[in-house]
Structures are given as structure tokens and as C-alpha cells.
Amino acid sequence: MDYPNDQAPGAPVRSGIPEHGRVPKYYAVKARIDRLVGELGEGSAIPTERDLSERYGVARETVRQALRELLLEGKLRRRGRGTVVAGPKLAQPLSLASYTEGVRRQGRTPGRALVTLDRFPCPDALAAETGLTRGEPVWHLERVLLADDERVGLESTYVAVARVPGLDTAFDPDSSFYAHLAAQDIAFGDADERIETVLATPREALLIGTPPALPMLLIHRVSRDTEGRPLERVRTLYRGDRFSFTTHLRG
């Protein structure tokens, strides 16, 4: 197989060219725009659809399809009525570290905006998943995740009221929930985590500020303390165009 000499490790093999060699026209245009994006700096405006159409000698719909894919991949983003080069994705570690720690390690400023904090009796499904007692009071903490004031996700946390009785009065919703637990000498022991790709509901898309068609990375986490007791159940949506996840594996 003929690989380009400048093929980057991790890049699509032969730049995504199918074995029969027939490259869709939009994909060829996308590859050329992608190279242009690499030459421009973060925040730089890219040419208009009309300019790109004339530059590459293709229809505007072909350019539009190429731009749609680059937007979904997070390489471009909308700014007003124009399109600019996006910054690198946030690489969030798959660990028991908090969202706050992960964002700060990349030189970004983390934040959260409170959507709701309420309490209700633990339903059957939550009790079965976490080991909490059916009917016991639980908190539901829902917050929009921010990075440099950009909305990048939505987090829902469920935790027994008995574990953090003063959550509605002693907790700053813009701060790290894990730091709040640590201040009360509550330590994480282990967790089960599951990741899937989903589309946001209309409500979630509105809260995050994204189109409903934008793919999201959904993480489910059930955590326990060092004694194996149920601690939290978290459902977190991350923008697929702004996040990637990392982990270190050992044999």
C-alpha cells in the first residue's frame, strides 16, 4: 500500500481514500480546507463559501458539506455570521480526577453554571444502579460546564442527602463538587464508567448552546467511597467537537 511520506501517526490511512480510489468530491475539498485550517491560527476567519467555491472550482453545496464535517469534528466553529479556526480540543483524563483539575491542567479556566439543585426520594432505577435505598432523600445537582466561559457540557449529579446534608447551603455551585467532598473527609474509592455517543435532547442542546444534531460524548459514572459505600451517580454530556478523552493503560 502506498502511504504518503508525510503521513502523520494516527491520521486516516491514505487520508481516507477508499480502496477503489474514487474520492467523493466534497471529501477532496474538505481535505484541502483542512490543510488551509492547519496553516491559519486559532480564531482566524476562513474564506467565505463563495470564495472557497471559486478557489476549488466546485459548487457551493460541495463546500458547505465539507465545512459541515469540519464543524462537527471541532476544527472550525461559528463566530457571528462567519466561520473561524477552532482551538485544540480539551483532553479530559478518564480518572477520578474532577473536571476542574482536567481543564486547569490545559491552561483553561474551568467554571460551572447552576441549572438546578433539588431533592427527591430515590427512585427504584437509581437505587438499583447505585445501591442507595429506595425512597431515601437524594440531591440532584445539574450544572452547565464551562471552559474559559465557553459552554462545553452538562453535568447531572445524584448523591444521598445523608452524605452531604448541607449541599444547598454550604456548597458553591461554581466550584468543584469533589473538592467539597474532600473538605468533608469523603474520599473516592472506585468507580464504574461507561461512554457512549448520543445526540442531545432539545433542552440539553439549548442549555449547552449547540445544535441538536451535534454529536455528544455521554459519560455515566457510579462512584463509591473507600469503604465501598455508594457515593454519587453522574451523567455528563460533553460536546463532541470540543472534547477528547485520554487514559493510560498498563499490562
PDB file of C-alpha atoms in Angstrom:
ATOM      1  CA  MET A   1       0.000   0.000   0.000  1.00  0.00           C
ATOM      2  CA  ASP A   2       1.288   3.449  -0.927  1.00  0.00           C
ATOM      3  CA  TYR A   3       1.465   5.737   2.104  1.00  0.00           C
ATOM      4  CA  PRO A   4       2.410   9.414   1.779  1.00  0.00           C
ATOM      5  CA  ASN A   5       5.849  10.203   3.177  1.00  0.00           C
ATOM      6  CA  ASP A   6       4.312  12.822   5.433  1.00  0.00           C
ATOM      7  CA  GLN A   7       1.570  10.553   6.791  1.00  0.00           C
ATOM      8  CA  ALA A   8       1.090  11.571  10.425  1.00  0.00           C
ATOM      9  CA  PRO A   9       0.778   8.812  13.047  1.00  0.00           C
ATOM     10  CA  GLY A  10      -2.880   8.415  13.897  1.00  0.00           C
ATOM     11  CA  ALA A  11      -4.089  10.054  10.697  1.00  0.00           C
ATOM     12  CA  PRO A  12      -6.587   8.201   8.488  1.00  0.00           C
ATOM     13  CA  VAL A  13      -4.750   5.706   6.278  1.00  0.00           C
ATOM     14  CA  ARG A  14      -4.060   7.221   2.854  1.00  0.00           C
ATOM     15  CA  SER A  15      -6.033  10.254   4.026  1.00  0.00           C
ATOM     16  CA  GLY A  16      -9.286   8.320   3.858  1.00  0.00           C
ATOM     17  CA  ILE A  17      -9.027   7.363   0.175  1.00  0.00           C
ATOM     18  CA  PRO A  18     -11.193   4.274  -0.439  1.00  0.00           C
ATOM     19  CA  GLU A  19      -9.583   1.217  -1.989  1.00  0.00           C
ATOM     20  CA  HIS A  20     -11.342   1.737  -5.317  1.00  0.00           C
ATOM     21  CA  GLY A  21      -9.697   5.153  -5.493  1.00  0.00           C
ATOM     22  CA  ARG A  22     -12.861   7.171  -6.125  1.00  0.00           C
ATOM     23  CA  VAL A  23     -12.773  10.056  -3.672  1.00  0.00           C
ATOM     24  CA  PRO A  24     -16.058  11.914  -3.114  1.00  0.00           C
ATOM     25  CA  LYS A  25     -15.730  15.470  -4.366  1.00  0.00           C
ATOM     26  CA  TYR A  26     -16.739  17.002  -1.022  1.00  0.00           C
ATOM     27  CA  TYR A  27     -14.054  14.942   0.751  1.00  0.00           C
ATOM     28  CA  ALA A  28     -11.326  16.175  -1.558  1.00  0.00           C
ATOM     29  CA  VAL A  29     -12.452  19.741  -0.864  1.00  0.00           C
ATOM     30  CA  LYS A  30     -12.618  19.004   2.855  1.00  0.00           C
ATOM     31  CA  ALA A  31      -9.009  17.768   2.806  1.00  0.00           C
ATOM     32  CA  ARG A  32      -7.877  20.963   1.086  1.00  0.00           C
ATOM     33  CA  ILE A  33      -9.777  23.174   3.544  1.00  0.00           C
ATOM     34  CA  ASP A  34      -8.333  21.098   6.385  1.00  0.00           C
ATOM     35  CA  ARG A  35      -4.829  21.901   5.162  1.00  0.00           C
ATOM     36  CA  LEU A  36      -5.784  25.571   4.993  1.00  0.00           C
ATOM     37  CA  VAL A  37      -7.057  25.383   8.577  1.00  0.00           C
ATOM     38  CA  GLY A  38      -3.669  23.974   9.630  1.00  0.00           C
ATOM     39  CA  GLU A  39      -1.918  26.975   8.113  1.00  0.00           C
ATOM     40  CA  LEU A  40      -4.140  29.506   9.878  1.00  0.00           C
ATOM     41  CA  GLY A  41      -4.035  30.305  13.592  1.00  0.00           C
ATOM     42  CA  GLU A  42      -6.763  29.747  16.148  1.00  0.00           C
ATOM     43  CA  GLY A  43      -9.537  32.296  15.731  1.00  0.00           C
ATOM     44  CA  SER A  44      -8.578  33.140  12.148  1.00  0.00           C
ATOM     45  CA  ALA A  45     -11.503  33.577   9.777  1.00  0.00           C
ATOM     46  CA  ILE A  46     -11.656  31.203   6.836  1.00  0.00           C
ATOM     47  CA  PRO A  47     -12.766  32.368   3.380  1.00  0.00           C
ATOM     48  CA  THR A  48     -16.479  32.506   2.607  1.00  0.00           C
ATOM     49  CA  GLU A  49     -18.307  29.645   0.906  1.00  0.00           C
ATOM     50  CA  ARG A  50     -18.310  31.649  -2.310  1.00  0.00           C
ATOM     51  CA  ASP A  51     -14.558  32.277  -2.156  1.00  0.00           C
ATOM     52  CA  LEU A  52     -13.832  28.613  -1.396  1.00  0.00           C
ATOM     53  CA  SER A  53     -16.151  27.513  -4.181  1.00  0.00           C
ATOM     54  CA  GLU A  54     -14.280  29.697  -6.679  1.00  0.00           C
ATOM     55  CA  ARG A  55     -10.866  28.695  -5.321  1.00  0.00           C
ATOM     56  CA  TYR A  56     -11.504  24.955  -5.671  1.00  0.00           C
ATOM     57  CA  GLY A  57     -13.807  25.083  -8.690  1.00  0.00           C
ATOM     58  CA  VAL A  58     -16.728  23.304  -7.069  1.00  0.00           C
ATOM     59  CA  ALA A  59     -20.355  24.063  -6.229  1.00  0.00           C
ATOM     60  CA  ARG A  60     -21.128  25.910  -3.000  1.00  0.00           C
ATOM     61  CA  GLU A  61     -23.117  22.908  -1.723  1.00  0.00           C
ATOM     62  CA  THR A  62     -19.943  20.798  -2.026  1.00  0.00           C
ATOM     63  CA  VAL A  63     -18.066  23.376   0.057  1.00  0.00           C
ATOM     64  CA  ARG A  64     -20.956  23.526   2.513  1.00  0.00           C
ATOM     65  CA  GLN A  65     -20.842  19.764   3.091  1.00  0.00           C
ATOM     66  CA  ALA A  66     -17.076  19.880   3.661  1.00  0.00           C
ATOM     67  CA  LEU A  67     -17.477  22.726   6.157  1.00  0.00           C
ATOM     68  CA  ARG A  68     -20.265  20.880   7.999  1.00  0.00           C
ATOM     69  CA  GLU A  69     -17.979  17.927   8.645  1.00  0.00           C
ATOM     70  CA  LEU A  70     -15.104  20.152   9.810  1.00  0.00           C
ATOM     71  CA  LEU A  71     -17.502  21.916  12.169  1.00  0.00           C
ATOM     72  CA  LEU A  72     -18.729  18.598  13.590  1.00  0.00           C
ATOM     73  CA  GLU A  73     -15.118  17.458  14.048  1.00  0.00           C
ATOM     74  CA  GLY A  74     -14.376  20.611  16.039  1.00  0.00           C
ATOM     75  CA  LYS A  75     -11.779  22.012  13.643  1.00  0.00           C
ATOM     76  CA  LEU A  76     -13.945  25.019  12.851  1.00  0.00           C
ATOM     77  CA  ARG A  77     -16.513  26.973  14.832  1.00  0.00           C
ATOM     78  CA  ARG A  78     -19.081  29.614  14.102  1.00  0.00           C
ATOM     79  CA  ARG A  79     -18.464  33.215  15.119  1.00  0.00           C
ATOM     80  CA  GLY A  80     -21.344  35.512  14.325  1.00  0.00           C
ATOM     81  CA  ARG A  81     -22.118  35.011  10.657  1.00  0.00           C
ATOM     82  CA  GLY A  82     -18.639  33.743   9.846  1.00  0.00           C
ATOM     83  CA  THR A  83     -16.537  30.642  10.451  1.00  0.00           C
ATOM     84  CA  VAL A  84     -13.179  30.615  12.240  1.00  0.00           C
ATOM     85  CA  VAL A  85     -10.471  28.108  13.117  1.00  0.00           C
ATOM     86  CA  ALA A  86     -11.237  26.384  16.433  1.00  0.00           C
ATOM     87  CA  GLY A  87      -8.683  25.762  19.158  1.00  0.00           C
ATOM     88  CA  PRO A  88      -7.498  22.306  20.203  1.00  0.00           C
ATOM     89  CA  LYS A  89      -9.962  20.001  21.917  1.00  0.00           C
ATOM     90  CA  LEU A  90      -9.935  19.667  25.686  1.00  0.00           C
ATOM     91  CA  ALA A  91      -8.318  16.336  26.561  1.00  0.00           C
ATOM     92  CA  GLN A  92     -10.146  15.095  29.645  1.00  0.00           C
ATOM     93  CA  PRO A  93      -8.497  12.218  31.540  1.00  0.00           C
ATOM     94  CA  LEU A  94     -10.575   9.148  32.301  1.00  0.00           C
ATOM     95  CA  SER A  95      -9.874   9.092  36.023  1.00  0.00           C
ATOM     96  CA  LEU A  96     -11.406  10.011  39.359  1.00  0.00           C
ATOM     97  CA  ALA A  97      -9.926  13.491  38.998  1.00  0.00           C
ATOM     98  CA  SER A  98     -12.506  16.245  38.733  1.00  0.00           C
ATOM     99  CA  TYR A  99     -13.465  18.189  35.644  1.00  0.00           C
ATOM    100  CA  THR A 100     -11.897  21.254  37.284  1.00  0.00           C
ATOM    101  CA  GLU A 101      -8.476  19.608  37.539  1.00  0.00           C
ATOM    102  CA  GLY A 102      -8.573  18.328  33.962  1.00  0.00           C
ATOM    103  CA  VAL A 103      -9.380  21.747  32.484  1.00  0.00           C
ATOM    104  CA  ARG A 104      -6.839  23.606  34.615  1.00  0.00           C
ATOM    105  CA  ARG A 105      -4.051  21.255  33.527  1.00  0.00           C
ATOM    106  CA  GLN A 106      -4.574  22.519  29.988  1.00  0.00           C
ATOM    107  CA  GLY A 107      -4.289  26.169  30.924  1.00  0.00           C
ATOM    108  CA  ARG A 108      -8.007  26.846  30.670  1.00  0.00           C
ATOM    109  CA  THR A 109     -10.270  28.342  33.319  1.00  0.00           C
ATOM    110  CA  PRO A 110     -12.983  25.910  34.452  1.00  0.00           C
ATOM    111  CA  GLY A 111     -16.400  27.008  35.591  1.00  0.00           C
ATOM    112  CA  ARG A 112     -19.935  25.811  36.129  1.00  0.00           C
ATOM    113  CA  ALA A 113     -23.318  27.479  35.907  1.00  0.00           C
ATOM    114  CA  LEU A 114     -26.068  26.113  38.140  1.00  0.00           C
ATOM    115  CA  VAL A 115     -29.208  24.918  36.370  1.00  0.00           C
ATOM    116  CA  THR A 116     -30.974  23.260  39.272  1.00  0.00           C
ATOM    117  CA  LEU A 117     -30.404  21.828  42.752  1.00  0.00           C
ATOM    118  CA  ASP A 118     -33.310  19.902  44.213  1.00  0.00           C
ATOM    119  CA  ARG A 119     -34.035  16.841  46.356  1.00  0.00           C
ATOM    120  CA  PHE A 120     -36.455  13.963  45.913  1.00  0.00           C
ATOM    121  CA  PRO A 121     -36.990  10.363  47.127  1.00  0.00           C
ATOM    122  CA  CYS A 122     -34.591   7.925  45.476  1.00  0.00           C
ATOM    123  CA  PRO A 123     -36.468   6.099  42.680  1.00  0.00           C
ATOM    124  CA  ASP A 124     -36.184   2.378  42.013  1.00  0.00           C
ATOM    125  CA  ALA A 125     -33.894   2.689  38.994  1.00  0.00           C
ATOM    126  CA  LEU A 126     -31.380   4.914  40.788  1.00  0.00           C
ATOM    127  CA  ALA A 127     -31.428   2.666  43.860  1.00  0.00           C
ATOM    128  CA  ALA A 128     -30.789  -0.437  41.762  1.00  0.00           C
ATOM    129  CA  GLU A 129     -27.891   1.194  39.915  1.00  0.00           C
ATOM    130  CA  THR A 130     -26.116   2.769  42.884  1.00  0.00           C
ATOM    131  CA  GLY A 131     -27.005   0.695  45.920  1.00  0.00           C
ATOM    132  CA  LEU A 132     -28.813   3.568  47.602  1.00  0.00           C
ATOM    133  CA  THR A 133     -32.027   2.831  49.479  1.00  0.00           C
ATOM    134  CA  ARG A 134     -35.283   3.259  47.618  1.00  0.00           C
ATOM    135  CA  GLY A 135     -37.108   6.322  48.920  1.00  0.00           C
ATOM    136  CA  GLU A 136     -34.191   7.887  50.778  1.00  0.00           C
ATOM    137  CA  PRO A 137     -33.667  11.616  50.024  1.00  0.00           C
ATOM    138  CA  VAL A 138     -31.190  12.337  47.233  1.00  0.00           C
ATOM    139  CA  TRP A 139     -29.853  15.556  45.780  1.00  0.00           C
ATOM    140  CA  HIS A 140     -29.916  16.248  42.052  1.00  0.00           C
ATOM    141  CA  LEU A 141     -27.306  18.833  41.072  1.00  0.00           C
ATOM    142  CA  GLU A 142     -27.390  19.956  37.426  1.00  0.00           C
ATOM    143  CA  ARG A 143     -24.770  22.351  36.054  1.00  0.00           C
ATOM    144  CA  VAL A 144     -23.524  23.613  32.690  1.00  0.00           C
ATOM    145  CA  LEU A 145     -19.777  23.004  32.318  1.00  0.00           C
ATOM    146  CA  LEU A 146     -17.650  25.949  31.199  1.00  0.00           C
ATOM    147  CA  ALA A 147     -14.106  26.363  29.881  1.00  0.00           C
ATOM    148  CA  ASP A 148     -12.969  29.973  29.580  1.00  0.00           C
ATOM    149  CA  ASP A 149     -16.674  30.915  29.785  1.00  0.00           C
ATOM    150  CA  GLU A 150     -17.486  28.693  26.789  1.00  0.00           C
ATOM    151  CA  ARG A 151     -20.307  26.210  27.400  1.00  0.00           C
ATOM    152  CA  VAL A 152     -18.857  22.757  26.733  1.00  0.00           C
ATOM    153  CA  GLY A 153     -21.040  20.274  28.617  1.00  0.00           C
ATOM    154  CA  LEU A 154     -23.851  19.483  31.023  1.00  0.00           C
ATOM    155  CA  GLU A 155     -23.445  17.524  34.257  1.00  0.00           C
ATOM    156  CA  SER A 156     -26.102  15.884  36.450  1.00  0.00           C
ATOM    157  CA  THR A 157     -25.001  14.533  39.837  1.00  0.00           C
ATOM    158  CA  TYR A 158     -27.113  12.404  42.180  1.00  0.00           C
ATOM    159  CA  VAL A 159     -25.943  11.933  45.768  1.00  0.00           C
ATOM    160  CA  ALA A 160     -27.633  10.921  49.028  1.00  0.00           C
ATOM    161  CA  VAL A 161     -28.661  13.862  51.196  1.00  0.00           C
ATOM    162  CA  ALA A 162     -27.321  11.973  54.223  1.00  0.00           C
ATOM    163  CA  ARG A 163     -23.790  12.079  52.734  1.00  0.00           C
ATOM    164  CA  VAL A 164     -23.805  15.848  52.041  1.00  0.00           C
ATOM    165  CA  PRO A 165     -26.670  17.327  54.090  1.00  0.00           C
ATOM    166  CA  GLY A 166     -25.660  20.960  53.555  1.00  0.00           C
ATOM    167  CA  LEU A 167     -25.284  20.880  49.792  1.00  0.00           C
ATOM    168  CA  ASP A 168     -27.963  23.531  49.300  1.00  0.00           C
ATOM    169  CA  THR A 169     -26.379  25.976  51.751  1.00  0.00           C
ATOM    170  CA  ALA A 170     -22.657  25.215  52.157  1.00  0.00           C
ATOM    171  CA  PHE A 171     -21.720  24.461  48.562  1.00  0.00           C
ATOM    172  CA  ASP A 172     -20.695  26.969  45.890  1.00  0.00           C
ATOM    173  CA  PRO A 173     -22.278  25.685  42.642  1.00  0.00           C
ATOM    174  CA  ASP A 174     -19.404  27.169  40.605  1.00  0.00           C
ATOM    175  CA  SER A 175     -16.827  25.111  42.499  1.00  0.00           C
ATOM    176  CA  SER A 176     -15.642  21.504  42.347  1.00  0.00           C
ATOM    177  CA  PHE A 177     -18.020  19.007  43.927  1.00  0.00           C
ATOM    178  CA  TYR A 178     -15.091  16.668  44.514  1.00  0.00           C
ATOM    179  CA  ALA A 179     -13.240  19.370  46.440  1.00  0.00           C
ATOM    180  CA  HIS A 180     -16.379  19.862  48.532  1.00  0.00           C
ATOM    181  CA  LEU A 181     -16.454  16.151  49.360  1.00  0.00           C
ATOM    182  CA  ALA A 182     -12.735  16.136  50.187  1.00  0.00           C
ATOM    183  CA  ALA A 183     -13.252  19.038  52.614  1.00  0.00           C
ATOM    184  CA  GLN A 184     -15.680  16.766  54.488  1.00  0.00           C
ATOM    185  CA  ASP A 185     -13.156  13.897  54.561  1.00  0.00           C
ATOM    186  CA  ILE A 186     -15.108  11.895  51.978  1.00  0.00           C
ATOM    187  CA  ALA A 187     -12.693  10.077  49.676  1.00  0.00           C
ATOM    188  CA  PHE A 188     -13.358   8.230  46.427  1.00  0.00           C
ATOM    189  CA  GLY A 189     -12.505   4.540  46.349  1.00  0.00           C
ATOM    190  CA  ASP A 190     -13.517   3.309  42.905  1.00  0.00           C
ATOM    191  CA  ALA A 191     -15.998   3.926  40.109  1.00  0.00           C
ATOM    192  CA  ASP A 192     -17.630   2.253  37.116  1.00  0.00           C
ATOM    193  CA  GLU A 193     -17.745   4.363  33.972  1.00  0.00           C
ATOM    194  CA  ARG A 194     -19.414   3.944  30.589  1.00  0.00           C
ATOM    195  CA  ILE A 195     -19.023   6.141  27.493  1.00  0.00           C
ATOM    196  CA  GLU A 196     -21.333   6.378  24.511  1.00  0.00           C
ATOM    197  CA  THR A 197     -22.122   8.742  21.655  1.00  0.00           C
ATOM    198  CA  VAL A 198     -25.544  10.397  21.692  1.00  0.00           C
ATOM    199  CA  LEU A 199     -27.418  13.413  20.416  1.00  0.00           C
ATOM    200  CA  ALA A 200     -28.530  15.960  22.991  1.00  0.00           C
ATOM    201  CA  THR A 201     -32.213  16.450  23.692  1.00  0.00           C
ATOM    202  CA  PRO A 202     -33.647  19.834  22.650  1.00  0.00           C
ATOM    203  CA  ARG A 203     -33.441  21.000  26.279  1.00  0.00           C
ATOM    204  CA  GLU A 204     -29.830  19.854  26.662  1.00  0.00           C
ATOM    205  CA  ALA A 205     -28.818  21.446  23.363  1.00  0.00           C
ATOM    206  CA  LEU A 206     -30.390  24.729  24.490  1.00  0.00           C
ATOM    207  CA  LEU A 207     -28.542  24.658  27.822  1.00  0.00           C
ATOM    208  CA  ILE A 208     -25.193  23.823  26.194  1.00  0.00           C
ATOM    209  CA  GLY A 209     -25.813  26.196  23.303  1.00  0.00           C
ATOM    210  CA  THR A 210     -25.305  23.732  20.451  1.00  0.00           C
ATOM    211  CA  PRO A 211     -27.389  22.451  17.515  1.00  0.00           C
ATOM    212  CA  PRO A 212     -29.354  19.280  18.404  1.00  0.00           C
ATOM    213  CA  ALA A 213     -27.549  17.453  15.571  1.00  0.00           C
ATOM    214  CA  LEU A 214     -24.099  17.901  17.152  1.00  0.00           C
ATOM    215  CA  PRO A 215     -22.782  14.537  18.446  1.00  0.00           C
ATOM    216  CA  MET A 216     -22.182  14.406  22.195  1.00  0.00           C
ATOM    217  CA  LEU A 217     -19.983  12.182  24.320  1.00  0.00           C
ATOM    218  CA  LEU A 218     -22.024  10.865  27.240  1.00  0.00           C
ATOM    219  CA  ILE A 219     -20.307   9.517  30.346  1.00  0.00           C
ATOM    220  CA  HIS A 220     -22.168   7.570  33.022  1.00  0.00           C
ATOM    221  CA  ARG A 221     -20.318   7.171  36.315  1.00  0.00           C
ATOM    222  CA  VAL A 222     -21.254   5.379  39.537  1.00  0.00           C
ATOM    223  CA  SER A 223     -18.765   6.071  42.331  1.00  0.00           C
ATOM    224  CA  ARG A 224     -18.140   4.553  45.734  1.00  0.00           C
ATOM    225  CA  ASP A 225     -16.089   5.684  48.714  1.00  0.00           C
ATOM    226  CA  THR A 226     -13.064   3.878  50.152  1.00  0.00           C
ATOM    227  CA  GLU A 227     -15.378   1.638  52.193  1.00  0.00           C
ATOM    228  CA  GLY A 228     -17.378   0.602  49.137  1.00  0.00           C
ATOM    229  CA  ARG A 229     -20.456   2.624  50.027  1.00  0.00           C
ATOM    230  CA  PRO A 230     -22.448   4.401  47.278  1.00  0.00           C
ATOM    231  CA  LEU A 231     -21.267   7.954  46.772  1.00  0.00           C
ATOM    232  CA  GLU A 232     -22.533   9.517  43.540  1.00  0.00           C
ATOM    233  CA  ARG A 233     -24.146   8.817  40.207  1.00  0.00           C
ATOM    234  CA  VAL A 234     -23.120  11.237  37.454  1.00  0.00           C
ATOM    235  CA  ARG A 235     -24.395  11.741  33.921  1.00  0.00           C
ATOM    236  CA  THR A 236     -22.199  14.111  31.932  1.00  0.00           C
ATOM    237  CA  LEU A 237     -22.633  15.302  28.358  1.00  0.00           C
ATOM    238  CA  TYR A 238     -19.529  16.672  26.633  1.00  0.00           C
ATOM    239  CA  ARG A 239     -19.530  18.433  23.294  1.00  0.00           C
ATOM    240  CA  GLY A 240     -18.080  16.034  20.746  1.00  0.00           C
ATOM    241  CA  ASP A 241     -16.440  18.907  18.877  1.00  0.00           C
ATOM    242  CA  ARG A 242     -14.659  20.253  21.965  1.00  0.00           C
ATOM    243  CA  PHE A 243     -13.578  17.145  23.901  1.00  0.00           C
ATOM    244  CA  SER A 244     -11.443  14.068  23.625  1.00  0.00           C
ATOM    245  CA  PHE A 245     -10.625  11.590  26.406  1.00  0.00           C
ATOM    246  CA  THR A 246      -7.330  10.133  27.459  1.00  0.00           C
ATOM    247  CA  THR A 247      -6.245   7.261  29.662  1.00  0.00           C
ATOM    248  CA  HIS A 248      -3.052   5.364  30.442  1.00  0.00           C
ATOM    249  CA  LEU A 249      -3.158   1.576  30.176  1.00  0.00           C
ATOM    250  CA  ARG A 250      -0.735  -0.864  31.749  1.00  0.00           C
ATOM    251  CA  GLY A 251      -0.300  -4.540  31.061  1.00  0.00           C
TER     252      GLY A 251
END
